Coordinates of C-alpha atoms in Angstrom, one line a residue:
M1 CA 0.0 0.0 0.0
I2 CA 2.7 2.6 0.9
L3 CA 4.5 2.0 -2.4
D4 CA 1.2 2.7 -4.2
N5 CA 0.8 5.8 -2.1
I6 CA 4.2 7.0 -3.1
L7 CA 3.5 6.4 -6.8
D8 CA 0.2 8.3 -6.5
L9 CA 1.8 11.2 -4.7
V10 CA 4.5 11.5 -7.4
K11 CA 1.7 11.5 -10.0
Y12 CA -0.2 14.1 -8.0
A13 CA 2.9 16.4 -7.9
E14 CA 3.4 16.1 -11.6
V15 CA -0.2 16.6 -12.6
V16 CA -0.6 19.8 -10.5
G17 CA 2.8 21.1 -11.6
L18 CA 4.8 20.9 -8.5
I19 CA 7.4 18.7 -10.3
K20 CA 8.3 18.1 -13.9
A21 CA 8.8 14.7 -15.6
D22 CA 12.5 14.9 -15.0
D23 CA 11.9 15.1 -11.3
R24 CA 9.9 11.8 -11.0
I25 CA 12.6 9.5 -9.9
Y26 CA 14.3 12.0 -7.6
T27 CA 11.0 12.7 -5.9
M28 CA 10.1 9.0 -5.6
N29 CA 13.5 8.3 -4.0
S30 CA 13.1 11.1 -1.5
L31 CA 9.8 9.6 -0.4
L32 CA 11.3 6.1 -0.1
E33 CA 13.9 7.6 2.2
L34 CA 11.3 9.3 4.3
F35 CA 9.4 6.1 4.8
E36 CA 12.6 4.1 5.5
L37 CA 12.2 2.0 2.4
D38 CA 15.1 0.7 0.2
D39 CA 13.4 -0.2 -3.1
I40 CA 10.3 -0.4 -5.2
G41 CA 9.9 -3.6 -7.3
D42 CA 9.0 -3.8 -10.9
E43 CA 5.7 -5.6 -10.0
V44 CA 4.6 -2.5 -8.1
F45 CA 4.9 -0.4 -11.2
A46 CA 3.3 -3.1 -13.4
N47 CA 0.3 -3.6 -11.1
H48 CA -0.3 0.1 -10.1
K49 CA -3.4 1.7 -11.4
Y50 CA -3.3 5.5 -11.7
T51 CA -6.5 7.3 -11.1
I52 CA -5.1 10.9 -11.0
T53 CA -5.5 12.4 -14.5
D54 CA -6.2 16.1 -14.0
Q55 CA -6.3 18.9 -11.5
K56 CA -9.7 17.9 -10.2
S57 CA -8.9 14.3 -9.6
A58 CA -5.6 15.2 -8.0
E59 CA -7.2 17.6 -5.5
E60 CA -9.8 14.9 -4.6
A61 CA -7.1 12.2 -4.1
L62 CA -4.6 14.1 -2.0
E63 CA -6.3 13.9 1.4
T64 CA -6.6 10.1 1.2
I65 CA -3.1 9.6 -0.1
L66 CA -1.6 11.5 2.8
S67 CA -3.9 9.9 5.4
E68 CA -2.8 6.4 4.3
M69 CA 0.8 7.5 4.4
M70 CA 0.5 8.8 7.9
D71 CA -1.3 5.6 9.1
Y72 CA 1.7 3.6 7.7
A73 CA 4.2 6.0 9.3
Y74 CA 2.6 5.6 12.7
K75 CA 2.2 1.8 12.6
N76 CA 5.9 1.5 11.6
G77 CA 7.3 3.9 14.2
I78 CA 8.2 6.7 11.8
M79 CA 5.6 9.1 13.2
K80 CA 5.8 9.4 17.0
D81 CA 2.1 9.8 17.7
N82 CA -1.2 9.6 15.8
T83 CA -2.8 12.9 17.0
I84 CA -3.8 15.7 14.7
T85 CA -0.7 17.8 15.8
Y86 CA 1.7 15.0 14.9
R87 CA -0.1 14.2 11.7
D88 CA 0.0 17.9 10.6
L89 CA 3.7 18.0 11.3
F90 CA 4.4 14.8 9.3
D91 CA 2.2 15.4 6.3
T92 CA 3.8 18.8 5.9
K93 CA 7.2 17.1 5.9
I94 CA 5.9 14.8 3.1
M95 CA 4.6 17.7 1.0
G96 CA 7.8 19.6 1.5
L97 CA 9.6 17.0 -0.6
L98 CA 7.5 18.0 -3.6
V99 CA 8.0 21.8 -3.5
A100 CA 10.8 23.5 -5.3
R101 CA 13.5 25.6 -3.5
P102 CA 12.6 29.2 -2.7
S103 CA 15.0 30.6 -5.4
E104 CA 13.1 28.6 -8.1
I105 CA 9.7 29.7 -6.9
R106 CA 10.8 33.4 -6.7
K107 CA 12.2 33.3 -10.3
E108 CA 9.0 31.8 -11.6
F109 CA 7.0 34.4 -9.8
K110 CA 9.2 37.2 -11.2
D111 CA 8.8 35.8 -14.7
K112 CA 5.1 35.7 -14.4
Y113 CA 4.9 39.1 -12.9
A114 CA 6.5 40.4 -16.1
E115 CA 3.4 39.1 -17.9
S116 CA 1.1 40.7 -15.3
P117 CA 0.8 41.0 -11.5
E118 CA -2.4 38.9 -11.6
T119 CA -0.7 36.1 -13.5
A120 CA 2.0 36.0 -10.8
T121 CA -0.5 35.9 -7.9
D122 CA -2.6 33.2 -9.7
Y123 CA 0.6 31.1 -10.0
F124 CA 1.6 31.6 -6.4
Y125 CA -1.8 31.0 -4.9
K126 CA -2.3 27.8 -6.8
L127 CA 1.2 26.7 -5.7
S128 CA 0.3 27.4 -2.0
C129 CA -2.9 25.3 -2.4
D130 CA -1.3 22.4 -4.4
S131 CA 1.5 22.2 -1.8
N132 CA -1.1 21.7 0.9
Y133 CA 0.2 24.7 2.7
I134 CA -3.4 25.9 2.2
R135 CA -5.4 22.8 3.1
R136 CA -8.2 22.8 0.6
Q137 CA -10.1 20.0 2.1
R138 CA -10.2 21.8 5.5
I139 CA -11.2 25.1 4.0
K140 CA -14.2 23.5 2.4
K141 CA -15.5 22.6 5.9
D142 CA -15.9 26.2 6.8
M143 CA -19.5 27.3 7.0
K144 CA -20.1 30.5 5.0
W145 CA -23.1 32.6 4.1
Q146 CA -24.1 36.2 3.6
T147 CA -26.7 38.4 5.4
S148 CA -28.3 41.4 3.8
T149 CA -28.3 44.6 5.9
E150 CA -28.8 48.3 5.3
F151 CA -25.0 48.5 5.0
G152 CA -24.7 45.7 2.3
D153 CA -24.3 42.0 2.3
L154 CA -22.1 41.0 5.3
D155 CA -20.0 37.8 5.0
I156 CA -20.3 35.3 7.8
T157 CA -18.0 32.3 8.3
I158 CA -17.7 29.7 11.1
N159 CA -14.1 28.8 11.0
L160 CA -13.6 25.0 11.0
S161 CA -10.3 24.8 9.1
K162 CA -8.0 25.6 12.0
P163 CA -7.6 22.3 13.9
E164 CA -8.2 22.2 17.6
K165 CA -5.2 21.4 19.7
D166 CA -5.3 17.9 21.1
P167 CA -4.7 17.5 24.9
K168 CA -1.7 15.2 24.4
A169 CA 0.1 17.7 22.2
I170 CA -0.7 20.5 24.7
A171 CA 0.8 18.5 27.6
A172 CA 3.8 17.5 25.5
A173 CA 4.4 21.1 24.4
K174 CA 4.3 22.3 28.0
N175 CA 7.2 20.0 28.9
A176 CA 9.2 20.7 25.7
K177 CA 12.1 23.0 25.5
Q178 CA 11.0 26.6 24.9
N179 CA 12.3 27.9 21.6
A180 CA 12.6 31.5 20.3
Y181 CA 13.1 30.4 16.7
P182 CA 11.3 31.5 14.6
K183 CA 10.4 34.5 16.8
C184 CA 6.7 34.3 15.6
Q185 CA 4.6 32.6 13.0
L186 CA 5.1 35.5 10.6
C187 CA 8.9 35.6 10.5
A188 CA 10.7 34.8 7.3
E189 CA 12.5 32.0 9.2
N190 CA 9.3 29.9 9.0
E191 CA 10.0 29.2 5.3
G192 CA 11.0 25.5 5.3
Y193 CA 10.9 25.1 9.1
S194 CA 10.2 21.6 10.4
G195 CA 7.9 22.8 13.2
R196 CA 7.4 21.5 16.7
L197 CA 4.5 20.7 18.9
N198 CA 3.7 24.4 19.6
H199 CA 4.7 25.7 16.2
P200 CA 3.4 24.6 12.8
A201 CA 5.6 22.9 10.3
R202 CA 6.3 24.9 7.2
Q203 CA 8.5 22.7 4.8
N204 CA 5.9 23.3 2.1
H205 CA 5.7 27.1 2.7
R206 CA 7.2 29.7 0.3
I207 CA 7.4 33.5 0.5
I208 CA 8.0 36.1 -2.1
P209 CA 10.2 39.2 -1.5
V210 CA 8.6 42.6 -2.2
T211 CA 10.0 46.1 -1.8
I212 CA 7.9 48.6 0.1
R213 CA 9.1 52.1 0.7
N214 CA 12.6 51.0 -0.2
A215 CA 12.5 48.3 2.6
D216 CA 12.5 44.5 2.4
W217 CA 9.2 42.8 3.0
F218 CA 7.7 39.5 2.1
F219 CA 4.4 38.3 0.6
Q220 CA 2.6 35.0 1.4
Y221 CA -0.9 33.6 1.7
S222 CA -2.7 32.8 4.9
P223 CA -3.0 29.1 5.5
Y224 CA -6.6 29.6 6.6
V225 CA -7.9 31.7 3.7
Y226 CA -10.9 33.5 5.2
Y227 CA -11.6 35.0 1.8
N228 CA -10.3 34.7 -1.8
E229 CA -6.5 34.8 -2.1
H230 CA -6.2 36.0 1.6
C231 CA -2.6 37.2 1.7
I232 CA -0.2 38.5 4.3
V233 CA 2.5 41.1 3.7
F234 CA 5.1 41.2 6.4
N235 CA 8.2 43.1 7.4
S236 CA 11.5 41.2 6.9
Q237 CA 12.4 42.3 10.4
H238 CA 10.6 41.2 13.6
V239 CA 9.4 44.7 14.7
P240 CA 6.1 45.7 16.3
M241 CA 3.1 47.0 14.4
K242 CA 2.8 50.7 14.3
I243 CA 0.3 52.9 12.5
E244 CA 2.1 56.0 11.3
R245 CA 2.7 58.1 8.2
A246 CA 4.9 55.5 6.7
T247 CA 2.2 52.9 7.0
F248 CA 0.0 54.6 4.5
G249 CA 2.9 54.7 2.0
K250 CA 3.6 51.0 2.5
L251 CA 0.0 50.1 1.9
L252 CA -0.2 52.3 -1.3
D253 CA 3.1 50.9 -2.5
F254 CA 1.7 47.4 -2.3
V255 CA -1.5 48.2 -4.3
S256 CA 0.7 50.0 -6.8
A257 CA 2.5 46.8 -7.4
F258 CA -0.6 44.6 -7.1
P259 CA -3.5 46.8 -8.3
H260 CA -6.0 43.9 -8.3
Y261 CA -5.5 43.4 -4.5
F262 CA -6.6 45.4 -1.5
V263 CA -4.4 45.6 1.5
G264 CA -5.0 46.8 5.1
S265 CA -3.5 46.9 8.5
N266 CA -4.8 46.0 11.9
A267 CA -4.7 48.8 14.4
D268 CA -1.7 49.0 16.6
L269 CA -3.4 48.9 20.1
P270 CA -4.7 46.0 22.1
I271 CA -8.5 45.2 21.9
V272 CA -8.9 47.0 18.5
G273 CA -5.8 45.4 17.0
G274 CA -5.1 42.0 15.6
S275 CA -3.8 38.8 17.2
I276 CA -0.1 39.4 16.4
L277 CA 1.0 42.9 17.3
S278 CA 4.6 42.0 17.7
H279 CA 5.4 41.7 14.0
D280 CA 4.6 44.5 11.5
H281 CA 2.3 43.1 8.8
F282 CA -0.7 43.7 6.6
Q283 CA -3.4 41.5 5.2
G284 CA -4.9 41.7 1.7
G285 CA -6.4 39.7 -1.1
H286 CA -8.4 39.5 -4.2
Y287 CA -11.8 40.2 -2.7
T288 CA -14.3 43.0 -2.5
F289 CA -15.8 43.3 1.0
A290 CA -19.1 45.0 1.8
M291 CA -17.3 48.0 3.2
A292 CA -15.5 48.6 -0.1
K293 CA -18.9 48.4 -1.9
A294 CA -20.5 50.9 0.6
G295 CA -21.1 54.3 -0.8
I296 CA -20.4 57.8 0.6
E297 CA -23.2 59.1 2.9
K298 CA -21.7 62.6 3.2
E299 CA -19.0 64.3 1.1
I300 CA -16.5 66.3 3.1
T301 CA -13.6 68.6 2.2
F302 CA -10.3 69.0 4.0
K303 CA -8.5 72.4 3.9
G304 CA -5.4 72.3 1.7
F305 CA -6.6 69.1 0.1
E306 CA -9.6 70.3 -1.9
D307 CA -8.5 68.2 -4.9
V308 CA -8.7 65.0 -2.8
K309 CA -12.1 63.3 -2.8
A310 CA -13.3 62.6 0.7
G311 CA -16.4 61.5 2.5
I312 CA -17.9 59.6 5.4
V313 CA -18.7 56.0 4.4
K314 CA -22.2 54.6 5.0
W315 CA -21.0 51.9 7.3
P316 CA -21.7 50.9 11.0
M317 CA -18.1 51.7 12.0
S318 CA -16.7 55.2 11.6
V319 CA -14.9 55.4 8.2
I320 CA -13.4 58.4 6.3
R321 CA -12.7 57.5 2.7
I322 CA -10.1 59.6 0.7
S323 CA -9.0 59.1 -2.9
S324 CA -6.6 60.7 -5.4
K325 CA -4.3 60.0 -8.3
D326 CA -1.6 61.7 -6.2
K327 CA -0.2 59.0 -3.9
E328 CA 2.0 61.4 -1.8
K329 CA -0.8 63.9 -1.3
L330 CA -3.1 61.0 -0.1
I331 CA -0.4 60.0 2.4
E332 CA -0.1 63.5 3.6
L333 CA -3.8 63.9 4.3
A334 CA -4.0 60.4 5.9
D335 CA -1.2 61.4 8.3
K336 CA -3.0 64.7 9.1
I337 CA -6.2 62.8 10.0
L338 CA -4.2 60.2 12.0
L339 CA -2.4 62.8 14.0
A340 CA -5.6 64.7 14.7
W341 CA -7.3 61.5 15.9
R342 CA -4.4 60.4 18.1
G343 CA -4.8 63.5 20.2
Y344 CA -8.6 64.0 19.9
T345 CA -10.9 64.0 22.9
D346 CA -14.6 64.6 22.8
E347 CA -16.1 63.9 26.3
A348 CA -19.7 64.4 25.0
A349 CA -19.1 61.5 22.6
F350 CA -17.1 59.5 25.2
I351 CA -14.0 59.7 23.1
F352 CA -10.8 60.1 25.1
A353 CA -7.3 60.3 23.5
E354 CA -5.8 58.9 26.7
T355 CA -6.5 58.1 30.3
D356 CA -3.8 57.8 33.0
G357 CA -1.2 58.1 30.3
E358 CA -2.6 55.2 28.2
P359 CA -3.3 56.1 24.6
H360 CA -6.7 55.0 23.2
N361 CA -7.1 56.4 19.6
T362 CA -5.7 54.7 16.5
I363 CA -6.8 53.9 13.0
T364 CA -7.4 50.7 10.9
P365 CA -6.3 51.7 7.4
I366 CA -7.3 49.9 4.1
A367 CA -5.9 50.7 0.7
R368 CA -7.1 49.8 -2.8
M369 CA -7.0 51.0 -6.4
R370 CA -10.4 52.1 -7.8
D371 CA -10.9 53.5 -11.3
G372 CA -7.2 54.4 -11.6
E373 CA -7.0 56.3 -8.3
F374 CA -5.5 55.4 -5.0
E375 CA -8.1 55.0 -2.2
L376 CA -7.7 54.8 1.5
D377 CA -10.4 53.9 4.1
L378 CA -9.5 55.2 7.5
V379 CA -11.4 53.5 10.3
L380 CA -11.4 55.4 13.5
R381 CA -10.8 53.2 16.5
N382 CA -10.7 53.6 20.3
N383 CA -9.8 50.9 22.9
I384 CA -11.0 52.6 26.2
T385 CA -12.5 50.2 28.8
T386 CA -14.9 50.8 31.7
E387 CA -16.3 48.8 34.6
E388 CA -19.4 48.2 32.5
H389 CA -17.4 47.2 29.4
P390 CA -14.1 45.7 30.7
L391 CA -13.2 44.3 27.3
G392 CA -13.8 47.6 25.6
V393 CA -16.5 50.2 25.1
Y394 CA -16.1 50.0 21.3
H395 CA -16.0 46.2 21.4
P396 CA -18.8 43.5 21.1
H397 CA -20.9 44.1 24.2
A398 CA -21.6 41.3 26.7
E399 CA -25.0 40.4 25.4
L400 CA -23.4 39.5 22.1
H401 CA -20.6 37.3 23.5
H402 CA -22.6 34.1 23.0
I403 CA -21.9 34.7 19.2
K404 CA -18.9 36.9 19.0
K405 CA -16.5 37.8 21.9
E406 CA -13.2 38.1 20.1
N407 CA -11.5 41.4 19.0
I408 CA -12.8 43.2 15.9
G409 CA -9.8 43.2 13.7
L410 CA -9.2 44.2 10.1
I411 CA -11.2 41.4 8.6
E412 CA -14.3 42.1 10.7
V413 CA -14.0 45.8 10.2
M414 CA -14.4 45.3 6.4
G415 CA -17.5 43.2 6.9
L416 CA -16.5 39.5 7.4
A417 CA -17.4 37.8 10.7
V418 CA -14.9 35.1 11.6
L419 CA -16.9 33.1 14.2
P420 CA -15.6 30.4 16.5
A421 CA -15.9 26.7 15.6
R422 CA -18.0 26.0 18.7
L423 CA -21.0 27.6 17.0
K424 CA -21.3 24.7 14.6
D425 CA -22.4 22.3 17.3
E426 CA -24.2 25.0 19.3
M427 CA -26.3 26.0 16.4
A428 CA -27.0 22.3 15.6
E429 CA -28.3 21.9 19.2
L430 CA -30.3 25.1 19.0
R431 CA -31.8 24.0 15.7
D432 CA -33.0 20.7 17.3
A433 CA -34.5 22.6 20.2
L434 CA -36.4 25.0 18.0
L435 CA -37.8 22.1 15.9
T436 CA -38.7 19.9 18.9
G437 CA -39.8 22.5 21.4
K438 CA -37.1 21.6 23.9
D439 CA -36.7 23.9 26.9
L440 CA -34.2 26.6 25.8
R441 CA -32.6 26.6 29.3
S442 CA -32.3 22.9 29.7
T443 CA -28.6 22.7 28.9
E444 CA -25.7 25.1 29.4
T445 CA -25.3 25.6 25.7
L446 CA -28.9 26.4 25.0
A447 CA -29.1 28.7 28.0
S448 CA -26.2 30.8 26.7
H449 CA -28.3 31.6 23.6
A450 CA -31.8 31.6 25.2
D451 CA -32.2 35.4 25.7
W452 CA -31.2 36.0 22.1
V453 CA -33.5 33.2 20.8
E454 CA -36.5 34.5 22.7
K455 CA -36.0 38.0 21.5
A456 CA -34.8 37.6 17.9
I457 CA -35.8 34.1 16.7
L458 CA -39.1 33.1 18.3
C459 CA -40.7 36.1 16.7
H460 CA -40.4 34.3 13.4
K461 CA -43.7 32.5 12.5
D462 CA -43.8 28.8 11.7
I463 CA -40.2 27.8 12.3
N464 CA -39.8 24.4 10.5
E465 CA -37.3 22.0 8.9
K466 CA -37.2 24.0 5.7
N467 CA -36.6 27.5 7.1
V468 CA -34.8 27.0 10.5
D469 CA -31.3 27.2 9.0
D470 CA -32.0 30.3 7.1
I471 CA -33.5 32.0 10.2
L472 CA -30.5 31.1 12.3
H473 CA -28.1 32.4 9.6
E474 CA -30.1 35.6 9.2
E475 CA -30.2 36.3 12.9
I476 CA -26.5 35.5 13.4
G477 CA -25.8 38.0 10.6
K478 CA -27.8 40.6 12.4
V479 CA -25.8 40.0 15.6
F480 CA -22.6 40.7 13.5
E481 CA -24.2 43.9 12.2
Q482 CA -24.8 44.9 15.9
V483 CA -21.2 43.9 16.7
L484 CA -19.9 46.4 14.0
C485 CA -22.3 49.1 15.4
D486 CA -20.8 48.5 18.9
A487 CA -17.3 48.8 17.5
G488 CA -18.1 52.2 15.8
V489 CA -16.9 55.2 17.8
Y490 CA -19.6 57.3 16.2
K491 CA -23.1 55.7 16.0
C492 CA -25.3 55.9 12.9
T493 CA -27.6 58.4 14.6
P494 CA -28.1 62.1 14.2
E495 CA -26.1 62.7 17.4
G496 CA -23.4 60.3 16.3
R497 CA -23.0 61.9 12.9
E498 CA -22.9 65.4 14.6
A499 CA -20.1 64.2 16.8
F500 CA -18.3 62.8 13.7
A501 CA -18.6 66.2 12.1
R502 CA -16.9 67.8 15.1
F503 CA -13.9 65.6 14.5
V504 CA -13.8 66.6 10.8
D505 CA -13.9 70.2 11.9
E506 CA -10.9 69.5 14.3
V507 CA -8.9 68.1 11.4
N508 CA -9.6 71.3 9.4
K509 CA -8.5 73.7 12.1

């Protein structure tokens, strides 16, 4: 069986383009060595039946091939344990044998970029999927839908592609030697790294160098792909995130080089920032979010920048959109708005620049090209906390935590809810309760959602097998809409918009 698996994997690699015909024997021998085998007899070649013939059949076959290989490795003492963590470490090692060295990948990317930026990213994204760095079969398990709101169609996903850590691996990692290499999961040193129990293997991972503001950065894809061609652009140095004038230039440099992509940065403060603040990075991709589609609800003008188009976006969070063909002028205005916001206090609107020396105001910026012009969305953020809202005043409030408790980062800001995997089982239990009339407070899980169900779902008439899933999806989407409203420093009310106008006046002073 293992010899057949090896032949199938070599065929897979050739069909999807990871290797060429000249690489077959070399790749086969590398796999034989990994599985501690010395030979493969003529009868194996004679009797083997190939079923992989094209890209589609290759993608369908890969998961089974790797699963059978790992079963063999565990039974024969090659793989230490059979948990998901050890299997992920080992199958990445397998796939790493199929991927070309970084220099070859980078040359191919450069050659394709000469044809067009989109040709280059198409090539690199397919490579990242074919190498199983992006695990297609896991991504397919994610639950996704859209909910229509007054602000546009919000994207909702329940993330099932990131594996849960198994208890044995957690215990083993606790007792393992603590490493500081790579410094984090974004560092360039991850390329080709073998991994460990508390750090993913990356032998099949490749990164592309890019120059931003005359500095060395790298470009890669996220292994979890929350949206189409979800990429990460990161500093070659392990330095903290910081929103400053240079940030806007970096973002606009990237969309200059890749005009079919957007790119944005998480804010640089806790609560309103991303999960990795220790390494300067951006996220982008080939996708148009609801926020990008949202129109301008009110045009505004900034003194000295009358030739820059500007306006307040019709969006539940507080967004100023500016656009111009002049990149440097856009950077100058964005910096002016940032500096004004950093020091801005409006007690009537409960906005404080700082308390007890701790800064609260920052910006989540997003850049794109639109109709030949550079465009920046500047999302005003504030991370102040109170006794009533210890996780943040402009953060999902406690009554929404049964659905979404995590920080509102860049992806959520733009209109995509990344919800925890627990909701899959919780919604299944809730679905059953709604259809059978089960007491909504009979279990801990049901009780956590009971108030919401009684207020938002039971008002729907005739909940049945045919409509229950649509109702749950619609109401979860409405919760996310409220989450975005909670995260907005200026509410979509006359009072909120009046307060927003006061800040614009402050910028114009």
